[in-house]
Amino acid sequence: MHARVWAPKAGRVDLVVEPDGHAVALTGEGDGYFSGAVAGLAVGGLYRFRLDGGEQNGDRRHPDPASRFQPDGPHGPSRLVDPEAFAWSDGGWPGRSIAGQVIYEMHIGTFTPEGTWDAARRELPALAELGVTVLELMPVADFPGRFGWGYDGVNLFAPTRLYGDPDAMRRFVDTAHGLGLAVILDVVYNHVGPDGNYLTCFADGYFSDRYKNEWGEAINFDGPDSGPVREFFLANAAFWIDEYHLDGLRLDATQQIFDSGTPHILTGIARAVREAAGGRATILVAENEPQHATMVRPADRGGHGLDALWNDDFHHSAMVALTGRSEAYYSDYRGTPQEIVSAVKHGFLYQGQWYSWQRQRRGMPALGLPRPVFVTFLQNHDQIANSGRGLRLHALTGPGRLRAMTALLLLGPGTPMLFQGQEFAASAPFLYFADHKAELAVLVAKGRAEFLSQFPSLADPAMRAELALPHAEDSFRRCTLDHGERAAHAEVWALHRDLLRLRREDAVFAAQGAGGIDGAVLGEEAFVLRFFGNEGDDRLLLVNLGRDLTLRVLPEPLLAPPLGRRWSPLWSSEDPRYGGCGVAPLADAAGPGAEPGAGPGAGPGAGSGEGGWRLPGHAALVLAPGAASDDRAATPSTNPQDHHG
């Protein structure tokens, strides 16, 4: 084998084969690099790098900064892995681009009771049948302890030993591709975990004190000695695409990735990923709290060339609408119909306006961006855990409201994302958990409680005493999914399955708003969205999060049917198959442009006559053009150009 390492702090570097202690001196190349051929180390063998002979400050042997596997964790030796040995079966896999995708965020350690790659593989056929197309893995770079979210990773090239060996991860990806599922990985390029980080033993240049970082030392992407640091992270981005056949990355907290140079490191990461894919389609998603829309603009237009951004605005507004709570970072949202309509039409709600929670402006113009660039969600790992008790949304709102908002999420023009277990209303919470050594565990628990104290209700002493300790094993074990609940909560599974089928098979919804979208407020908690199709083949999505609403007069052109047609029910969230209470006729007597008819989940139709519409409370309805009407001359024009959204 051939070894190479950047260690400018050392005058001498040896590779030590373990356990026999055989050492091979590496040759200095200059600029802090050491390299050389190493005999006596076979695939599967263990090794470490020894700096300056270990004569001073004890035996200075450390794991490889680019180790491919740490069988005993970050503090142990590195294992030599042959990246070419695995027999892949996905040679024809084309990858996936962002348009048309449905993302599923998952944490391998809690996805099954076993918490392994091989156990997770068993459940992939069900996710493919559900309609998921992209698996987004929470970070897997190795970290210390027995469990954790993964955001304190320290061995960035080594998938954690907690879930299996490297080939187990490859089997997972290979199986996913065989089922038509893309796999992207959440990577953390804004900091490195506090325990097990040996990078500074090799070089001080990995980190910078020029920037204030929320989680520790900022990565040095633009200061002295930043060249090898940039190379290290660019190589890591390409590594996951090349050696594990991943289909892209989700970049954590990009607002904490600091780089004043050109090209920006994020631009470089995008290029490295595309090049490593060798023609396969890839997906690069960014989490960016300040909502910098330029991230998804092409590099030649001042952007970073990424594909999508998490849309916190959609989540926050939906949560206020569903729960009525607007504490802390929810305080600048009202959850009104107009907010939700605007989020569907325009992506971010804050595009440069004043944001009182942070006492500064938030966001930048994003009008005109393709709608698939906005990743929309009702739940993710952070937001569930931030509820204090780790409660999922079905425990925080009424079932009818949640079904209605789920319809908006899964039929809307953004790229929807589900969090593991959401698809069957998992009873397991999702708490913050991290197994750290004693002193660090106390600090982490204190920091977690202080973070949650921004919510006045969680700062209450009685509630604070109820917060789960991150380092308690029970905090981790309680989060394990029970996939048997897929059958026990079959109505929730059916809701998600049918909505994703409608999204996939209905040409208007599948277009993700390419034909135009417009919306209007119909009541205090009700609104309509119109998705424009070809030649009047439009869809109406009616959402009422409040009480039954009767519309006796309808001076809203978006409710007018296409020329010569009448609206026909296509789908309803109140179908008994989904746990609903039944589908009443939409029209009191017929309503303008409403006709009898029944589509999947639509019920008995609308009746006939000249009354108004009655929108059931806590429900969502989908209407499509039905049979031709006899009053064509009186029906207003609904040309998509008039309502381009």
XYZ file of C-alpha atoms in Angstrom:
645
model
C 0.000 0.000 0.000
C 0.976 3.650 -0.326
C 0.440 6.145 2.491
C 0.338 9.936 2.391
C -0.512 12.402 5.142
C -0.349 16.150 5.737
C 1.445 16.714 9.049
C 3.291 20.059 9.006
C 3.588 20.028 12.819
C 5.818 16.947 12.670
C 9.452 16.663 11.657
C 9.098 12.916 11.201
C 6.149 10.601 10.494
C 6.100 6.810 10.784
C 3.277 4.459 9.889
C 3.047 1.888 12.679
C 1.455 -1.489 11.934
C -0.514 -2.825 14.897
C -0.402 -4.807 17.033
C 3.201 -5.878 16.325
C 4.521 -2.298 16.246
C 6.316 -2.601 12.898
C 7.113 0.968 11.794
C 7.766 2.392 8.335
C 9.268 5.865 8.048
C 7.530 8.098 5.515
C 9.470 10.506 3.327
C 8.931 14.242 3.582
C 7.681 15.752 0.305
C 7.757 19.359 1.469
C 4.840 21.626 2.372
C 4.122 19.376 5.321
C 3.345 16.212 3.364
C 4.849 12.786 4.099
C 4.420 9.667 1.967
C 5.839 6.264 1.148
C 5.242 2.633 0.277
C 4.350 0.406 3.214
C 5.089 -3.305 3.241
C 3.645 -5.701 5.785
C 0.181 -4.141 6.032
C -2.541 -6.243 4.406
C -6.172 -5.348 3.773
C -7.917 -5.546 7.115
C -4.734 -4.679 8.992
C -4.584 -1.985 11.658
C -2.255 1.003 11.744
C -1.643 4.480 13.119
C 0.660 7.362 12.330
C 3.415 8.149 14.823
C 4.577 11.744 14.899
C 8.170 12.713 15.722
C 9.021 9.227 16.887
C 6.876 9.493 19.975
C 9.902 10.409 22.072
C 8.272 13.479 23.584
C 4.875 13.872 25.262
C 4.293 10.126 25.314
C 3.688 7.788 22.392
C 2.245 10.140 19.774
C 0.390 7.578 17.687
C -2.859 8.750 16.105
C -5.441 7.361 13.688
C -5.247 8.300 10.035
C -7.021 11.650 9.414
C -8.457 10.054 6.255
C -9.101 6.630 7.770
C -11.644 4.564 5.870
C -12.711 2.656 8.977
C -12.223 2.838 12.753
C -13.279 -0.581 14.101
C -12.727 0.486 17.728
C -13.929 4.051 17.332
C -12.152 7.385 16.889
C -9.540 6.725 19.584
C -8.453 3.377 18.174
C -6.293 2.357 15.214
C -7.356 2.692 11.588
C -8.135 -0.320 9.420
C -6.877 -0.672 5.865
C -9.878 -1.032 3.539
C -9.822 -2.025 -0.125
C -12.350 0.328 -1.755
C -12.421 -1.751 -4.953
C -13.297 -5.128 -3.418
C -17.077 -4.740 -3.214
C -19.062 -6.267 -6.096
C -21.554 -3.560 -7.075
C -24.667 -4.435 -9.088
C -25.794 -0.871 -9.887
C -23.798 -0.310 -13.070
C -26.790 1.068 -14.947
C -27.979 3.364 -12.160
C -28.413 6.885 -13.616
C -28.721 8.796 -10.339
C -31.422 11.370 -9.723
C -31.767 15.113 -10.146
C -33.864 17.174 -7.738
C -37.033 17.587 -9.838
C -39.691 15.002 -9.109
C -38.147 13.617 -5.929
C -39.587 12.716 -2.531
C -36.962 12.725 0.238
C -36.987 10.524 3.342
C -34.688 11.535 6.196
C -33.439 8.625 8.276
C -31.110 7.871 11.186
C -29.672 4.396 10.766
C -29.130 3.866 14.493
C -32.834 4.236 15.348
C -34.454 3.199 12.075
C -34.590 -0.424 13.275
C -34.154 -2.111 16.673
C -30.808 -3.495 15.479
C -29.632 -0.076 14.313
C -27.528 -1.481 11.465
C -27.204 -1.061 7.715
C -28.292 -4.643 7.067
C -31.395 -4.312 9.238
C -32.323 -1.066 7.500
C -32.069 -2.800 4.112
C -35.067 -4.967 5.045
C -37.333 -1.938 5.137
C -36.270 -0.373 1.843
C -38.826 -2.212 -0.344
C -41.620 -0.738 1.767
C -40.249 2.790 1.311
C -40.013 2.274 -2.437
C -43.613 1.022 -2.481
C -44.674 4.055 -0.442
C -43.372 6.381 -3.137
C -40.141 7.676 -1.603
C -37.389 8.277 -4.174
C -34.430 9.688 -2.194
C -33.057 8.526 1.163
C -31.294 11.256 3.125
C -29.015 9.697 5.741
C -28.186 11.600 8.889
C -24.373 11.823 9.296
C -22.450 8.556 9.516
C -18.861 9.816 9.882
C -17.509 8.028 12.955
C -17.948 9.629 16.358
C -17.171 8.494 19.917
C -19.629 6.749 22.185
C -22.348 4.160 21.707
C -24.953 6.382 20.067
C -25.477 9.867 18.685
C -27.081 11.931 15.959
C -23.774 12.004 14.073
C -23.225 15.761 13.910
C -20.119 15.483 16.101
C -18.272 13.254 13.657
C -14.475 13.247 13.755
C -13.426 10.605 11.195
C -14.906 12.133 8.075
C -13.940 9.301 5.699
C -14.940 6.433 8.025
C -18.569 5.307 8.276
C -19.229 4.650 11.942
C -18.576 1.151 13.220
C -21.880 1.371 15.146
C -23.932 0.516 12.046
C -21.641 -2.090 10.459
C -18.500 -2.192 8.357
C -17.949 -0.209 5.133
C -19.251 -3.011 2.926
C -22.477 -3.081 4.943
C -23.026 0.542 3.943
C -22.245 -0.372 0.342
C -24.801 -3.201 0.461
C -27.392 -0.723 1.705
C -26.706 1.699 -1.161
C -26.586 -1.090 -3.750
C -29.946 -2.447 -2.554
C -31.457 1.023 -2.570
C -30.383 1.610 -6.163
C -31.876 -1.724 -7.168
C -35.208 -0.489 -5.816
C -34.960 2.867 -7.579
C -34.001 4.755 -4.426
C -31.265 7.368 -4.525
C -29.139 7.864 -1.393
C -27.679 11.174 -0.233
C -25.622 11.746 2.914
C -25.790 14.537 5.464
C -22.229 15.836 5.890
C -20.903 18.321 8.439
C -18.316 20.681 6.986
C -18.841 23.511 9.472
C -17.092 22.014 12.513
C -15.576 18.799 13.853
C -16.684 17.070 17.043
C -14.919 17.838 20.337
C -13.958 14.276 21.291
C -11.722 12.100 19.138
C -10.589 14.933 16.868
C -6.875 14.362 16.228
C -6.555 16.712 13.262
C -4.722 19.375 15.271
C -2.077 16.811 16.233
C -1.069 16.825 12.575
C -1.663 20.478 11.656
C -2.915 23.654 13.278
C -4.178 24.859 9.918
C -7.383 22.817 9.974
C -9.159 25.416 12.102
C -9.483 29.177 12.242
C -10.173 31.740 14.963
C -11.130 34.395 12.399
C -14.815 33.458 12.621
C -17.223 32.758 15.452
C -18.695 29.281 15.098
C -21.763 28.106 17.012
C -20.343 24.648 17.721
C -16.617 25.156 18.218
C -13.705 26.073 15.983
C -14.499 27.135 12.436
C -12.909 25.209 9.584
C -10.064 27.119 7.928
C -11.115 27.468 4.299
C -9.505 30.836 3.576
C -6.594 31.515 5.959
C -2.928 30.461 6.093
C -2.423 26.788 5.207
C -6.016 26.565 3.956
C -4.992 24.909 0.671
C -4.522 21.397 2.125
C -7.628 21.874 4.294
C -9.728 22.671 1.254
C -8.248 19.660 -0.524
C -9.169 17.459 2.449
C -12.843 18.482 2.430
C -13.181 18.476 -1.356
C -11.719 14.979 -1.383
C -14.211 13.936 1.277
C -17.175 15.173 -0.765
C -15.947 13.258 -3.817
C -15.093 10.192 -1.715
C -18.697 9.461 -0.751
C -19.848 9.732 -4.361
C -17.009 7.622 -5.734
C -16.416 4.869 -3.193
C -19.969 4.514 -1.861
C -21.881 5.371 -5.054
C -23.909 7.979 -3.178
C -26.154 10.254 -5.198
C -25.348 13.514 -3.482
C -24.967 15.295 -0.180
C -26.992 17.314 2.277
C -24.747 20.064 3.637
C -25.364 20.848 7.296
C -25.619 24.455 8.562
C -23.905 26.085 5.610
C -24.203 29.496 7.270
C -21.375 28.326 9.537
C -19.089 27.475 6.606
C -16.919 30.567 6.245
C -14.874 31.343 3.140
C -13.947 34.766 1.799
C -12.046 33.330 -1.151
C -12.969 32.572 -4.745
C -14.273 30.091 -5.640
C -16.173 29.542 -2.420
C -15.627 26.117 -0.886
C -19.310 25.270 -1.477
C -18.855 25.935 -5.177
C -15.843 23.651 -5.095
C -17.816 20.929 -3.312
C -20.533 21.080 -5.965
C -17.932 20.685 -8.705
C -16.163 17.860 -6.890
C -19.414 15.941 -6.467
C -20.407 16.329 -10.127
C -16.974 15.239 -11.309
C -16.901 12.218 -8.997
C -20.328 11.134 -10.255
C -18.934 10.762 -13.774
C -22.178 11.627 -15.542
C -24.638 10.271 -12.974
C -27.229 12.778 -11.843
C -26.608 14.102 -8.330
C -28.429 16.137 -5.697
C -26.862 18.731 -3.413
C -29.137 20.062 -0.669
C -28.129 22.815 1.757
C -29.414 23.670 5.181
C -29.035 27.442 5.394
C -30.758 29.184 8.297
C -30.490 32.747 6.850
C -32.029 31.524 3.580
C -29.397 32.660 1.106
C -31.127 31.909 -2.175
C -27.925 32.468 -4.145
C -26.755 29.032 -3.051
C -28.951 27.400 -5.674
C -28.023 29.771 -8.461
C -25.386 28.668 -10.990
C -21.790 29.535 -10.191
C -21.527 31.724 -13.300
C -24.388 33.835 -11.887
C -22.802 34.373 -8.498
C -24.200 31.265 -6.829
C -22.734 28.001 -5.572
C -24.443 25.629 -7.998
C -26.343 23.635 -5.368
C -29.698 22.046 -6.142
C -31.989 22.711 -3.195
C -32.444 24.451 0.153
C -34.386 23.416 3.235
C -37.403 25.705 3.606
C -37.785 26.449 7.310
C -40.369 29.138 6.562
C -42.844 26.569 5.262
C -42.305 24.407 8.329
C -42.614 27.247 10.820
C -45.809 28.645 9.322
C -47.363 25.175 9.078
C -46.466 24.403 12.699
C -48.107 27.584 13.973
C -51.197 26.818 11.884
C -51.384 23.260 13.216
C -50.500 23.811 16.873
C -51.370 27.449 17.585
C -47.996 27.872 19.324
C -45.658 30.674 18.224
C -42.838 30.772 20.750
C -39.155 31.467 20.057
C -38.222 31.126 16.379
C -41.889 30.627 15.504
C -42.731 34.110 16.779
C -42.495 35.819 13.365
C -45.099 33.473 11.854
C -48.888 33.486 12.167
C -49.785 30.333 10.261
C -52.430 32.209 8.293
C -53.829 31.029 4.973
C -52.030 33.878 3.202
C -48.686 32.833 4.692
C -49.163 29.276 3.536
C -50.312 30.312 0.059
C -47.264 32.578 -0.237
C -44.923 29.807 0.905
C -46.330 27.470 -1.743
C -46.103 30.096 -4.490
C -42.787 31.717 -3.617
C -40.791 29.325 -1.452
C -39.301 31.439 1.309
C -41.567 33.859 3.164
C -38.681 36.008 4.332
C -36.707 37.269 1.346
C -35.064 40.316 2.903
C -37.740 41.656 5.261
C -37.175 42.538 8.903
C -37.194 39.478 11.160
C -37.921 40.568 14.707
C -36.818 37.313 16.393
C -33.249 37.906 15.209
C -33.487 41.714 15.121
C -32.192 41.776 11.564
C -33.289 41.198 8.007
C -33.741 37.614 6.944
C -33.282 36.010 3.547
C -32.737 37.412 0.096
C -34.857 37.538 -3.073
C -35.848 34.087 -4.257
C -38.695 34.968 -6.607
C -38.446 33.078 -9.850
C -36.459 30.127 -8.507
C -37.782 26.757 -9.696
C -40.098 25.386 -7.057
C -38.309 22.006 -6.677
C -35.328 23.835 -5.129
C -37.352 24.349 -1.940
C -37.310 21.257 0.287
C -40.516 21.384 2.326
C -41.267 19.381 5.446
C -43.515 19.160 8.477
C -40.992 17.192 10.530
C -37.240 16.694 10.644
C -34.741 15.555 13.259
C -34.153 19.042 14.697
C -37.741 20.185 14.796
C -39.128 17.062 16.456
C -36.419 17.110 19.109
C -36.981 20.819 19.709
C -40.499 20.104 20.939
C -38.864 19.278 24.272
C -40.353 15.825 24.670
C -39.411 14.811 21.146
C -43.067 14.524 20.244
C -44.039 13.978 16.651
C -46.543 16.253 14.981
C -49.472 13.843 15.237
C -49.204 14.226 19.034
C -49.282 18.025 18.819
C -52.285 18.653 16.563
C -55.605 17.131 15.528
C -55.703 14.232 13.048
C -57.904 16.030 10.510
C -55.667 19.076 10.412
C -52.580 16.934 10.028
C -54.121 14.961 7.155
C -54.995 18.225 5.412
C -51.515 19.677 5.858
C -49.943 16.404 4.755
C -51.902 16.730 1.516
C -50.484 20.208 1.022
C -46.954 18.948 1.712
C -47.129 15.952 -0.617
C -49.042 17.583 -3.466
C -47.322 20.956 -3.261
C -44.738 22.109 -5.805
C -41.709 21.959 -3.514
C -39.617 18.851 -2.949
C -41.337 17.143 0.004
C -39.356 15.479 2.770
C -40.631 12.999 5.338
C -38.839 12.097 8.557
C -38.558 8.414 9.424
C -41.766 7.078 10.929
C -43.849 10.049 9.836
C -45.426 7.864 7.188
C -47.120 5.687 9.815
C -47.418 8.080 12.788
C -44.670 6.373 14.745
C -45.238 6.375 18.492
C -41.504 6.651 19.166
C -40.289 10.170 19.951
C -37.143 11.584 18.439
C -35.014 13.104 21.160
C -31.574 14.646 21.102
C -29.106 11.949 22.152
C -25.309 11.886 22.280
C -23.139 9.477 24.265
C -20.195 11.556 25.499
C -17.680 10.974 28.264
C -18.788 12.217 31.680
C -17.463 15.787 31.764
C -18.488 16.540 28.193
C -21.893 14.898 28.702
C -22.692 17.329 31.508
C -21.736 20.296 29.340
C -23.776 19.012 26.404
C -26.851 18.448 28.563
C -26.521 21.952 30.004
C -26.090 23.469 26.550
C -29.109 21.584 25.235
C -31.301 22.833 28.073
C -30.095 26.399 27.527
C -30.882 26.161 23.816
C -34.420 24.966 24.498
C -34.943 27.736 27.038
C -35.649 30.118 24.133
C -39.109 28.510 24.358
C -40.678 30.002 27.513
C -42.735 26.861 28.048
C -39.599 24.698 28.027
C -37.724 27.113 30.288
C -40.308 26.526 33.010
C -38.528 24.665 35.870
C -41.144 21.921 35.985
C -40.768 21.248 32.256
C -37.004 21.613 32.326
C -36.862 18.829 34.907
C -38.660 16.578 32.391
C -36.158 17.054 29.560
C -34.433 13.837 28.575
C -30.694 13.677 29.238
C -28.834 13.431 25.916
C -26.293 10.931 27.294
C -28.884 8.590 28.836
C -29.137 5.348 26.892
C -32.899 5.414 27.335
C -33.029 8.709 25.401
C -31.582 6.816 22.465
C -33.499 3.554 22.849
C -36.891 5.258 23.076
C -36.400 6.699 19.585
C -36.231 3.304 17.860
C -38.930 2.771 15.250
C -41.341 -0.135 15.416
C -42.145 -0.931 11.805
C -45.007 -3.125 12.985
C -46.863 0.142 13.445
C -47.024 0.382 9.684
C -49.859 -2.156 9.909
C -51.236 -0.915 13.226
C -51.528 2.603 11.792
C -52.468 1.468 8.305
C -54.701 4.473 7.665
C -51.765 6.875 8.040
C -49.610 4.755 5.750
C -52.443 4.659 3.188
C -52.756 8.451 3.316
C -49.078 8.950 2.474
C -49.039 6.173 -0.117
C -52.093 7.462 -1.973
C -50.947 11.077 -1.921
C -47.544 10.136 -3.281
C -49.190 8.051 -5.976
C -51.387 11.022 -6.913
C -48.313 13.266 -6.961
C -46.470 10.803 -9.179
C -49.240 9.778 -11.569
C -51.249 12.987 -11.951
C -49.505 15.050 -14.630
C -50.533 18.382 -13.106
C -49.169 17.660 -9.641
C -46.120 15.873 -11.048
C -45.194 19.065 -12.939
C -44.455 20.794 -9.601
C -46.086 24.013 -10.644
C -44.422 24.301 -14.033
C -47.759 25.371 -15.534
C -48.309 28.011 -12.869
C -49.805 28.161 -9.393
C -52.043 30.713 -7.764
C -53.880 30.783 -4.477
C -56.484 32.712 -2.525
C -57.733 33.009 1.041
C -61.280 31.690 1.453
C -61.751 32.092 5.186
C -60.019 32.616 8.488
C -58.338 29.208 8.226
C -59.178 28.165 4.673
C -57.543 28.675 1.301
C -57.458 27.361 -2.236
C -54.517 26.615 -4.507
C -54.948 26.244 -8.237
C -52.415 24.234 -10.205
C -52.639 25.077 -13.905
C -52.328 22.263 -16.410
C -52.512 22.073 -20.173
C -55.650 23.250 -21.965
C -57.603 23.840 -18.782
C -56.730 20.530 -17.148
C -56.259 22.279 -13.807
C -56.433 21.065 -10.212
C -57.887 22.745 -7.146
C -56.540 21.968 -3.695
C -58.933 23.231 -1.035
C -57.612 23.275 2.531
C -59.693 24.168 5.583
C -57.884 23.976 8.921
C -60.820 25.490 10.809
C -64.531 24.807 11.249
C -66.920 23.870 8.450
C -67.030 26.815 6.075
C -70.012 27.599 3.863
C -69.293 29.925 0.941
C -72.627 31.353 -0.192
C -71.025 33.774 -2.644
C -67.801 33.051 -4.464
C -66.234 36.194 -5.937
C -62.934 34.373 -6.470
C -61.944 33.560 -10.068
C -59.636 30.741 -8.999
C -62.742 28.749 -8.093
C -64.216 29.082 -11.573
C -64.030 25.849 -13.594
C -62.228 25.629 -16.939
C -64.281 26.742 -19.912
C -67.180 24.401 -20.520
C -66.277 22.099 -17.588
C -67.438 21.493 -14.042
C -65.336 20.569 -11.024
C -65.374 16.958 -9.939
C -63.995 15.592 -6.623
C -60.762 13.646 -7.080
C -59.491 13.055 -3.520
C -60.408 13.867 0.074
C -58.447 13.685 3.320
C -61.653 12.705 5.110
C -61.953 9.376 3.338
C -62.534 6.677 5.998
C -59.545 4.767 4.629
C -57.342 7.486 6.093
C -59.093 7.605 9.454
C -61.390 10.382 8.262
C -64.996 10.901 9.244
C -66.496 10.565 5.790
C -66.835 12.745 2.739
C -69.847 15.044 2.651
C -70.981 16.648 -0.625
C -68.881 19.685 -1.436
C -71.851 21.810 -2.507
C -74.823 22.741 -0.350
C -76.995 22.462 -3.427
C -74.418 22.400 -6.165
C -72.165 25.417 -6.004
C -70.759 27.125 -9.047
C -69.120 24.718 -11.371
C -69.478 21.697 -9.102
C -70.846 18.409 -10.333
C -71.635 14.987 -8.908
C -68.896 12.471 -9.261
C -66.508 10.358 -7.302
C -62.806 9.907 -7.667
C -60.429 7.964 -5.431
C -61.280 8.896 -1.871
C -63.798 11.481 -3.041
C -67.081 10.091 -1.743
C -70.542 10.694 -3.108
C -69.974 13.848 -5.121
C -71.424 17.314 -4.994
C -75.143 17.157 -5.719
C -76.937 19.604 -8.015
C -78.591 23.016 -7.764
C -77.523 26.633 -7.278
C -76.200 26.901 -3.723
C -72.694 27.588 -2.406
C -69.808 25.397 -1.410
C -69.424 23.850 2.010
C -65.807 23.126 2.884
C -65.578 20.533 5.651
C -63.531 21.520 8.677
C -60.043 20.067 9.221
C -59.921 18.675 5.704
C -58.334 18.956 2.279
C -60.079 18.286 -1.027
C -58.705 17.919 -4.539
C -60.935 18.800 -7.496
C -60.337 18.201 -11.186
C -62.343 19.209 -14.274
C -65.149 16.757 -14.870
C -67.897 16.540 -17.467
C -68.802 19.432 -19.753
C -71.417 21.878 -18.473
C -74.339 23.469 -20.303
C -73.465 27.040 -19.350
C -70.225 27.563 -21.272
C -70.944 31.119 -22.220
C -71.297 32.128 -18.574
C -68.100 30.422 -17.412
C -65.144 32.803 -16.908
C -61.853 32.270 -18.709
C -59.176 30.523 -16.668
C -56.198 30.893 -18.964
C -53.045 29.939 -17.013
C -51.435 33.154 -18.263
C -53.942 35.077 -16.157
C -52.848 33.253 -12.987
C -49.218 32.379 -13.541
C -48.291 32.336 -9.853
